[in-house]
CSV table of C-alpha atoms and ligand atoms in Angstrom, one decimal:
chain,number,residue,atom,x,y,z
A,103,MET,CA,96.3,102.9,121.3
A,104,PHE,CA,94.5,100.1,119.5
A,105,LYS,CA,95.3,97.6,116.7
A,106,ALA,CA,94.3,98.7,113.2
A,107,ILE,CA,95.1,98.2,109.5
A,108,ARG,CA,96.4,101.6,108.5
A,109,ILE,CA,96.7,102.9,104.9
A,110,ASP,CA,99.2,105.6,104.2
A,111,LYS,CA,100.0,107.5,101.0
A,112,ALA,CA,103.4,106.5,99.6
A,113,GLU,CA,105.4,108.1,96.8
A,114,LYS,CA,103.8,105.6,94.4
A,115,GLY,CA,100.3,104.6,95.5
A,116,THR,CA,99.6,103.6,99.1
A,117,THR,CA,100.9,101.2,101.8
A,118,ALA,CA,98.9,99.1,104.1
A,119,ALA,CA,100.1,97.6,107.5
A,120,LEU,CA,98.7,96.2,110.7
A,121,THR,CA,99.9,98.6,113.4
A,122,GLN,CA,98.9,100.6,116.5
A,123,PHE,CA,96.5,103.6,116.0
A,124,ASP,CA,96.0,106.4,118.5
A,125,GLU,CA,92.5,106.8,119.8
A,126,ALA,CA,93.0,110.5,119.8
A,127,GLU,CA,93.2,110.4,116.0
A,128,LEU,CA,89.7,108.9,115.6
A,129,MET,CA,87.4,111.2,113.6
A,130,GLU,CA,84.3,112.9,114.7
A,131,GLY,CA,81.2,110.9,115.7
A,132,ASP,CA,78.8,110.6,118.6
A,133,VAL,CA,79.2,106.8,119.1
A,134,THR,CA,82.3,104.8,119.9
A,135,VAL,CA,82.0,101.1,119.2
A,136,ALA,CA,84.2,98.2,120.3
A,137,VAL,CA,84.5,96.3,117.0
A,138,GLU,CA,84.1,92.6,117.3
A,139,TYR,CA,84.0,91.5,113.7
A,140,SER,CA,84.5,92.9,110.3
A,141,ASP,CA,84.7,91.1,106.9
A,142,LEU,CA,86.4,91.1,103.5
A,143,ASN,CA,84.5,92.7,100.6
A,144,TYR,CA,85.8,93.3,97.0
A,145,LYS,CA,86.2,97.0,97.9
A,146,ASP,CA,88.3,96.1,100.9
A,147,GLY,CA,90.6,94.2,98.5
A,148,LEU,CA,90.9,97.3,96.4
A,149,ALA,CA,91.7,99.4,99.4
A,150,VAL,CA,94.4,97.2,101.1
A,151,THR,CA,96.2,96.4,97.8
A,152,GLY,CA,95.9,100.0,96.5
A,153,LYS,CA,94.6,98.6,93.2
A,154,ALA,CA,92.0,101.3,92.9
A,155,PRO,CA,91.8,104.7,94.6
A,156,VAL,CA,89.0,103.9,97.0
A,157,VAL,CA,90.8,105.6,99.9
A,158,ARG,CA,90.4,109.3,99.8
A,159,ARG,CA,91.8,110.4,103.2
A,160,PHE,CA,95.2,109.7,104.8
A,161,PRO,CA,96.0,108.2,107.2
A,162,MET,CA,93.0,105.8,106.7
A,163,ILE,CA,91.9,102.7,108.7
A,164,ALA,CA,90.7,100.3,106.0
A,165,GLY,CA,87.5,98.2,106.3
A,166,ILE,CA,84.0,99.2,105.2
A,167,ASP,CA,81.8,97.6,107.8
A,168,PHE,CA,81.7,96.2,111.3
A,169,ALA,CA,79.5,94.7,114.0
A,170,GLY,CA,80.2,95.2,117.7
A,171,THR,CA,79.1,96.7,121.0
A,172,VAL,CA,78.6,100.4,121.8
A,173,GLU,CA,81.2,101.6,124.2
A,174,GLN,CA,80.3,105.3,124.6
A,175,SER,CA,77.4,107.3,123.1
A,176,SER,CA,76.1,110.8,123.2
A,177,HIS,CA,73.5,109.9,120.6
A,178,PRO,CA,69.9,109.5,122.1
A,179,ALA,CA,69.3,106.2,120.3
A,180,TRP,CA,72.3,104.4,121.6
A,181,LYS,CA,73.8,103.5,125.0
A,182,ALA,CA,76.8,101.4,126.1
A,183,GLY,CA,76.2,97.7,125.6
A,184,ASP,CA,74.0,98.0,122.5
A,185,LYS,CA,74.8,95.6,119.7
A,186,VAL,CA,75.1,97.3,116.4
A,187,VAL,CA,76.0,96.8,112.7
A,188,CYS,CA,77.3,99.5,110.4
A,189,THR,CA,78.1,99.3,106.7
A,190,GLY,CA,79.2,101.8,104.1
A,191,TRP,CA,78.7,105.6,104.7
A,192,GLY,CA,82.3,106.1,103.4
A,193,MET,CA,84.0,104.0,106.1
A,194,GLY,CA,87.4,103.0,104.8
A,195,GLU,CA,87.1,105.6,102.1
A,196,THR,CA,86.6,109.1,103.6
A,197,HIS,CA,85.8,108.1,107.2
A,198,LEU,CA,88.2,105.9,109.4
A,199,GLY,CA,87.1,102.3,108.9
A,200,SER,CA,86.5,99.0,110.6
A,201,TYR,CA,89.7,96.9,110.6
A,202,ALA,CA,90.4,98.2,114.1
A,203,GLU,CA,89.5,97.5,117.7
A,204,LYS,CA,87.6,100.8,117.9
A,205,ALA,CA,85.4,102.8,115.5
A,206,ARG,CA,83.8,106.2,116.0
A,207,VAL,CA,80.9,107.0,113.8
A,208,LYS,CA,77.6,108.9,113.7
A,209,GLY,CA,74.8,107.2,115.7
A,210,ASP,CA,72.5,107.9,112.7
A,211,TRP,CA,74.6,105.3,110.7
A,212,LEU,CA,74.0,102.4,113.0
A,213,VAL,CA,71.4,99.6,112.8
A,214,ARG,CA,70.5,97.5,115.9
A,215,LEU,CA,71.5,93.9,115.4
A,216,PRO,CA,68.3,91.9,114.8
A,217,GLU,CA,67.3,89.6,117.7
A,218,GLY,CA,69.2,86.4,117.6
A,219,MET,CA,71.9,87.6,115.1
A,220,SER,CA,75.4,87.6,116.6
A,221,PRO,CA,78.1,90.2,115.5
A,222,ARG,CA,79.8,87.3,113.7
A,223,ASP,CA,76.7,86.4,111.8
A,224,ALA,CA,76.2,90.0,110.9
A,225,MET,CA,79.7,90.3,109.4
A,226,ALA,CA,79.4,86.9,107.7
A,227,ILE,CA,76.6,88.6,105.9
A,228,GLY,CA,78.4,92.0,105.8
A,229,THR,CA,78.2,94.6,103.0
A,230,ALA,CA,78.1,91.9,100.3
A,231,GLY,CA,75.1,90.1,101.9
A,232,PHE,CA,73.4,93.3,102.8
A,233,THR,CA,73.8,94.4,99.1
A,234,ALA,CA,72.4,91.0,97.9
A,235,MET,CA,69.3,91.6,100.1
A,236,LEU,CA,68.9,95.1,98.7
A,237,ALA,CA,68.9,93.6,95.3
A,238,VAL,CA,66.3,90.9,96.2
A,239,MET,CA,64.1,93.6,97.7
A,240,ALA,CA,64.4,95.8,94.6
A,241,LEU,CA,63.3,92.8,92.4
A,242,GLU,CA,60.4,92.3,94.8
A,243,LYS,CA,59.5,96.0,94.6
A,244,HIS,CA,59.5,95.6,90.9
A,245,GLY,CA,56.8,92.9,91.4
A,246,LEU,CA,58.8,89.8,90.6
A,247,THR,CA,57.5,86.6,92.2
A,248,PRO,CA,58.8,83.0,92.0
A,249,GLY,CA,56.0,82.3,89.5
A,250,ASP,CA,57.4,84.7,87.0
A,251,GLY,CA,60.3,82.5,86.0
A,252,PRO,CA,64.0,81.9,86.9
A,253,ILE,CA,66.3,84.5,88.4
A,254,VAL,CA,69.9,84.5,87.3
A,255,VAL,CA,72.7,85.4,89.7
A,256,THR,CA,76.2,86.2,88.3
A,257,GLY,CA,79.5,86.0,90.2
A,258,ALA,CA,77.5,83.4,92.1
A,259,ALA,CA,80.4,81.9,94.0
A,260,GLY,CA,81.4,85.3,95.3
A,261,GLY,CA,80.1,87.1,98.4
A,262,VAL,CA,77.1,89.0,96.9
A,263,GLY,CA,76.3,86.0,94.7
A,264,SER,CA,76.4,83.3,97.4
A,265,VAL,CA,74.1,85.3,99.7
A,266,ALA,CA,71.8,86.2,96.8
A,267,THR,CA,71.6,82.5,95.7
A,268,ALA,CA,70.8,81.3,99.3
A,269,VAL,CA,68.1,84.0,99.9
A,270,LEU,CA,66.4,83.7,96.5
A,271,SER,CA,66.3,79.9,96.9
A,272,LYS,CA,64.8,80.1,100.4
A,273,LEU,CA,62.1,82.5,99.0
A,274,GLY,CA,61.2,79.8,96.4
A,275,HIS,CA,62.8,81.2,93.3
A,276,HIS,CA,64.3,79.0,90.6
A,277,VAL,CA,67.9,80.3,90.7
A,278,ILE,CA,70.3,80.0,87.8
A,279,ALA,CA,73.8,80.5,89.2
A,280,SER,CA,76.5,81.8,86.7
A,281,THR,CA,80.1,81.1,87.7
A,282,GLY,CA,83.6,81.0,86.3
A,283,ARG,CA,84.3,78.2,88.7
A,284,MET,CA,82.3,75.2,87.5
A,285,SER,CA,84.2,73.3,90.2
A,286,GLU,CA,81.9,75.1,92.7
A,287,ALA,CA,78.7,73.7,91.1
A,288,ASP,CA,78.1,71.5,94.1
A,289,TYR,CA,78.6,74.4,96.5
A,290,LEU,CA,76.1,76.5,94.5
A,291,LYS,CA,73.6,73.7,94.4
A,292,GLY,CA,74.0,73.3,98.1
A,293,LEU,CA,73.0,76.9,98.5
A,294,GLY,CA,69.9,76.2,96.5
A,295,ALA,CA,70.8,76.9,92.8
A,296,VAL,CA,68.7,74.8,90.5
A,297,GLU,CA,71.0,75.3,87.5
A,298,VAL,CA,74.6,76.3,87.3
A,299,ILE,CA,76.0,77.8,84.1
A,300,ASP,CA,79.5,78.7,83.0
A,301,ARG,CA,80.0,82.5,83.0
A,302,ALA,CA,81.6,82.2,79.5
A,303,GLU,CA,78.0,81.9,78.2
A,304,LEU,CA,77.4,85.4,79.3
A,305,SER,CA,80.7,87.2,78.8
A,306,GLY,CA,80.9,87.7,75.0
A,307,PRO,CA,79.5,90.7,73.1
A,308,ALA,CA,75.7,91.0,73.7
A,309,LYS,CA,73.1,91.0,71.0
A,310,PRO,CA,70.5,93.8,71.3
A,311,LEU,CA,67.9,91.1,72.1
A,312,ALA,CA,68.4,87.3,72.6
A,313,LYS,CA,66.3,84.4,73.6
A,314,GLU,CA,64.3,85.2,76.8
A,315,ARG,CA,65.8,83.1,79.6
A,316,TRP,CA,64.9,84.7,83.0
A,317,ALA,CA,62.4,87.0,84.6
A,318,GLY,CA,65.1,88.7,86.7
A,319,GLY,CA,68.7,88.8,87.8
A,320,ILE,CA,71.2,90.0,90.3
A,321,ASP,CA,74.5,91.0,88.7
A,322,SER,CA,77.8,91.7,90.5
A,323,VAL,CA,79.9,91.5,87.3
A,324,GLY,CA,78.9,94.4,85.0
A,325,SER,CA,80.3,94.9,81.5
A,326,THR,CA,79.2,92.5,78.7
A,327,THR,CA,77.8,90.1,81.4
A,328,LEU,CA,75.2,92.7,82.4
A,329,ALA,CA,74.5,93.5,78.8
A,330,ASN,CA,73.8,89.8,78.1
A,331,LEU,CA,71.6,89.6,81.2
A,332,LEU,CA,69.5,92.5,79.9
A,333,SER,CA,69.2,91.1,76.4
A,334,MET,CA,68.1,87.7,77.7
A,335,THR,CA,65.5,89.0,80.2
A,336,LYS,CA,61.8,88.2,79.7
A,337,TYR,CA,59.2,90.8,78.8
A,338,ARG,CA,58.8,93.3,81.8
A,339,GLY,CA,61.5,91.6,83.8
A,340,ALA,CA,64.2,93.3,85.8
A,341,ILE,CA,67.9,93.1,86.5
A,342,ALA,CA,69.4,94.5,89.7
A,343,ALA,CA,72.9,95.7,89.0
A,344,CYS,CA,75.3,96.0,92.0
A,345,GLY,CA,78.8,95.2,90.9
A,346,LEU,CA,81.7,95.6,88.4
A,347,ALA,CA,83.9,92.5,89.0
A,348,ALA,CA,84.5,92.3,85.2
A,349,GLY,CA,84.3,96.0,84.4
A,350,MET,CA,82.5,99.3,84.8
A,351,ASP,CA,81.3,99.6,81.2
A,352,LEU,CA,77.9,98.5,79.9
A,353,PRO,CA,78.1,97.8,76.2
A,354,SER,CA,74.3,97.4,75.7
A,355,SER,CA,71.5,98.9,73.6
A,356,VAL,CA,68.1,100.4,74.5
A,357,ALA,CA,66.4,97.4,72.8
A,358,PRO,CA,65.6,95.4,76.1
A,359,PHE,CA,64.2,98.6,77.6
A,360,ILE,CA,62.0,99.8,74.8
A,361,LEU,CA,61.0,96.5,73.1
A,362,ARG,CA,60.6,94.3,76.2
A,363,GLY,CA,60.0,96.8,78.9
A,364,VAL,CA,62.9,95.4,80.9
A,365,CYS,CA,64.1,97.5,83.9
A,366,LEU,CA,67.6,98.0,85.1
A,367,LEU,CA,67.6,98.6,88.9
A,368,GLY,CA,70.6,100.3,90.4
A,369,ILE,CA,71.7,99.0,93.8
A,370,ASP,CA,73.9,101.1,96.1
A,371,SER,CA,74.6,100.0,99.7
A,372,VAL,CA,76.9,102.8,100.8
A,373,MET,CA,74.5,105.7,101.1
A,374,CYS,CA,71.4,103.6,101.4
A,375,PRO,CA,68.7,105.3,103.6
A,376,ILE,CA,68.5,104.1,107.2
A,377,GLU,CA,64.9,102.8,107.0
A,378,LEU,CA,65.8,100.6,104.0
A,379,ARG,CA,68.9,99.3,106.0
A,380,ARG,CA,66.7,98.4,109.0
A,381,ALA,CA,64.3,96.6,106.7
A,382,ALA,CA,67.1,94.7,104.9
A,383,TRP,CA,68.8,93.5,108.1
A,384,SER,CA,65.4,92.4,109.4
A,385,ARG,CA,64.8,90.4,106.2
A,386,LEU,CA,68.3,88.9,106.4
A,387,SER,CA,67.5,87.6,109.9
A,388,SER,CA,64.4,85.8,108.6
A,389,ASP,CA,65.2,84.9,105.0
A,390,LEU,CA,68.8,83.7,105.1
A,391,ASP,CA,69.2,80.1,106.4
A,392,HIS,CA,71.7,79.9,109.3
A,393,GLY,CA,73.2,76.7,108.1
A,394,LYS,CA,73.8,78.1,104.6
A,395,LEU,CA,75.4,81.2,106.1
A,396,ALA,CA,77.8,79.0,108.1
A,397,GLU,CA,78.6,77.0,104.9
A,398,ILE,CA,79.6,80.1,102.9
A,399,THR,CA,81.7,81.7,105.7
A,400,HIS,CA,85.3,81.2,106.8
A,401,GLU,CA,87.1,83.2,109.4
A,402,ILE,CA,90.5,85.0,109.4
A,403,GLY,CA,92.3,87.3,111.8
A,404,LEU,CA,93.3,91.0,111.2
A,405,GLY,CA,96.8,89.8,110.4
A,406,GLU,CA,95.6,87.9,107.3
A,407,VAL,CA,93.4,90.6,105.8
A,408,ILE,CA,96.0,92.1,103.4
A,409,ALA,CA,96.9,88.8,101.8
A,410,ALA,CA,93.2,87.9,101.5
A,411,GLY,CA,92.6,91.2,99.8
A,412,ALA,CA,94.7,90.2,96.9
A,413,LYS,CA,92.9,86.9,96.7
A,414,ILE,CA,89.4,88.5,96.5
A,415,LEU,CA,90.5,90.7,93.6
A,416,ALA,CA,91.9,87.6,91.8
A,417,GLY,CA,88.4,86.0,92.1
A,418,GLN,CA,89.8,83.3,94.4
A,419,VAL,CA,87.6,83.8,97.4
A,420,ARG,CA,84.5,81.6,97.7
A,421,GLY,CA,81.6,83.0,99.7
A,422,ARG,CA,82.3,85.2,102.6
A,423,ILE,CA,85.3,85.9,104.8
A,424,VAL,CA,84.6,87.2,108.3
A,425,VAL,CA,87.4,89.0,110.1
A,426,LYS,CA,87.7,88.5,113.9
A,427,ILE,CA,88.9,91.7,115.5
A,428,LEU,CA,88.5,91.3,119.3
B,523,NDP,P1,83.6,88.7,95.3
B,523,NDP,O1,85.0,88.8,94.8
B,523,NDP,O2,83.3,87.9,96.5
B,523,NDP,O3,82.6,88.2,94.2
B,523,NDP,C1,82.7,88.6,92.8
B,523,NDP,C2,82.6,87.4,92.0
B,523,NDP,O4,82.5,87.8,90.6
B,523,NDP,C3,83.7,86.4,92.0
B,523,NDP,O5,83.7,85.5,93.0
B,523,NDP,C4,83.5,85.7,90.6
B,523,NDP,O6,82.5,84.8,90.8
B,523,NDP,C5,83.0,86.8,89.7
B,523,NDP,N1,84.1,87.5,88.9
B,523,NDP,C6,85.3,87.9,89.4
B,523,NDP,N2,86.0,88.4,88.4
B,523,NDP,C7,85.3,88.2,87.3
B,523,NDP,C8,85.5,88.5,85.9
B,523,NDP,N3,86.6,89.1,85.4
B,523,NDP,N4,84.5,88.2,85.0
B,523,NDP,C9,83.3,87.6,85.4
B,523,NDP,N5,83.1,87.3,86.7
B,523,NDP,C10,84.0,87.6,87.6
B,523,NDP,O7,83.1,90.2,95.6
B,523,NDP,P2,81.8,90.7,96.3
B,523,NDP,O8,80.7,89.7,96.2
B,523,NDP,O9,82.2,91.3,97.6
B,523,NDP,O10,81.4,92.0,95.4
B,523,NDP,C11,80.9,91.7,94.1
B,523,NDP,C12,80.8,93.0,93.3
B,523,NDP,O11,79.8,93.8,93.8
B,523,NDP,C13,82.1,93.8,93.3
B,523,NDP,O12,82.2,94.5,92.0
B,523,NDP,C14,81.8,94.9,94.3
B,523,NDP,O13,82.5,96.1,94.1
B,523,NDP,C15,80.3,95.1,94.2
B,523,NDP,N6,79.6,95.6,95.4
B,523,NDP,C16,78.8,96.6,95.2
B,523,NDP,C17,78.1,97.1,96.3
B,523,NDP,C18,77.1,98.2,96.1
B,523,NDP,O14,76.8,98.9,97.0
B,523,NDP,N7,76.7,98.5,94.9
B,523,NDP,C19,78.3,96.6,97.6
B,523,NDP,C20,79.1,95.3,97.6
B,523,NDP,C21,79.7,94.9,96.5
B,523,NDP,P3,82.5,83.4,90.1
B,523,NDP,O15,83.8,82.7,90.4
B,523,NDP,O16,81.3,82.6,90.6
B,523,NDP,O17,82.4,83.6,88.6
């Protein structure tokens, strides 16, 4: 038996509780990992509160990512003692997840921890930070460089936003951080934002085209915010869309695409191919300042996850929460 946050189906919705889980109930996989750290992402908040149907198998162990040490492996790439990180692939949704002392997964899902990155650092970054890096890399692949103009980051005080701000600033970009919490302006400037704007500026209905303000953007908010980002993007710029904190809709027009050649780049971390994962983790070890990572992170225990899940959905979490498991 080991400790885990278990989600069960109830008459109405789901229940979540920290309890004992039987190792015999672990799902198929060729690698068993002793989980040292997990973290709290927006999707974890949805799962532990039952606010959205992200869990599609019961019983479920919640948690969408982990870092830890391989305990047993029949996969040729992995042996006991290897330090690994794993995000997405349906963990916490269709495959038993990471808020547990043990996880059994496919060896093909794992990435070796970069040299010098501890399991705690990896989960301070977590799915949110990994997604931020995928977005940065998508903007780079589009051809954006610091000389092209500012990059806007929405939901900047959240997990994706904080890591995106820190990485972009380290890479020399002029970052415009958009937040609903202007009280966090100093925090965002500390991460390297040059300008901090109130998210209210971007949350109203979008015009088809508006004054060009940035060469690119990373959006974790969706809805009218993403529509405004697109309509304010410079000629041939690009916006990487990865989130829906304000909604799933996109009330926009084709104007930015056909009149300004703007590109909308979709970012998915869950089924991201393994080569791209390895590249993103390697970039995170070189392009994210350790001191800034420490600044955005605070630690909780497994027993505090369910309460923290409600807070992240209410937009009350700043930066990243790392969850100590072992
Ligand atoms: P956080 O809750 O840490 O960050 C989201 C931030 O969005 C908040 O901190 C807040 O920032 C802002 N926000 C919250 N509610 C609203 C609102 N109603 N209107 C405008 N802004 C709002 O979550 P994460 O960083 O973990 O995730 C961010 C988003 O990215 C989520 O939607 C998540 O589902 C998605 N995501 C997608 C992934 C993918 O693979 N595509 C992977 C990881 C996350 P502030 O206070 O600064 O305004």
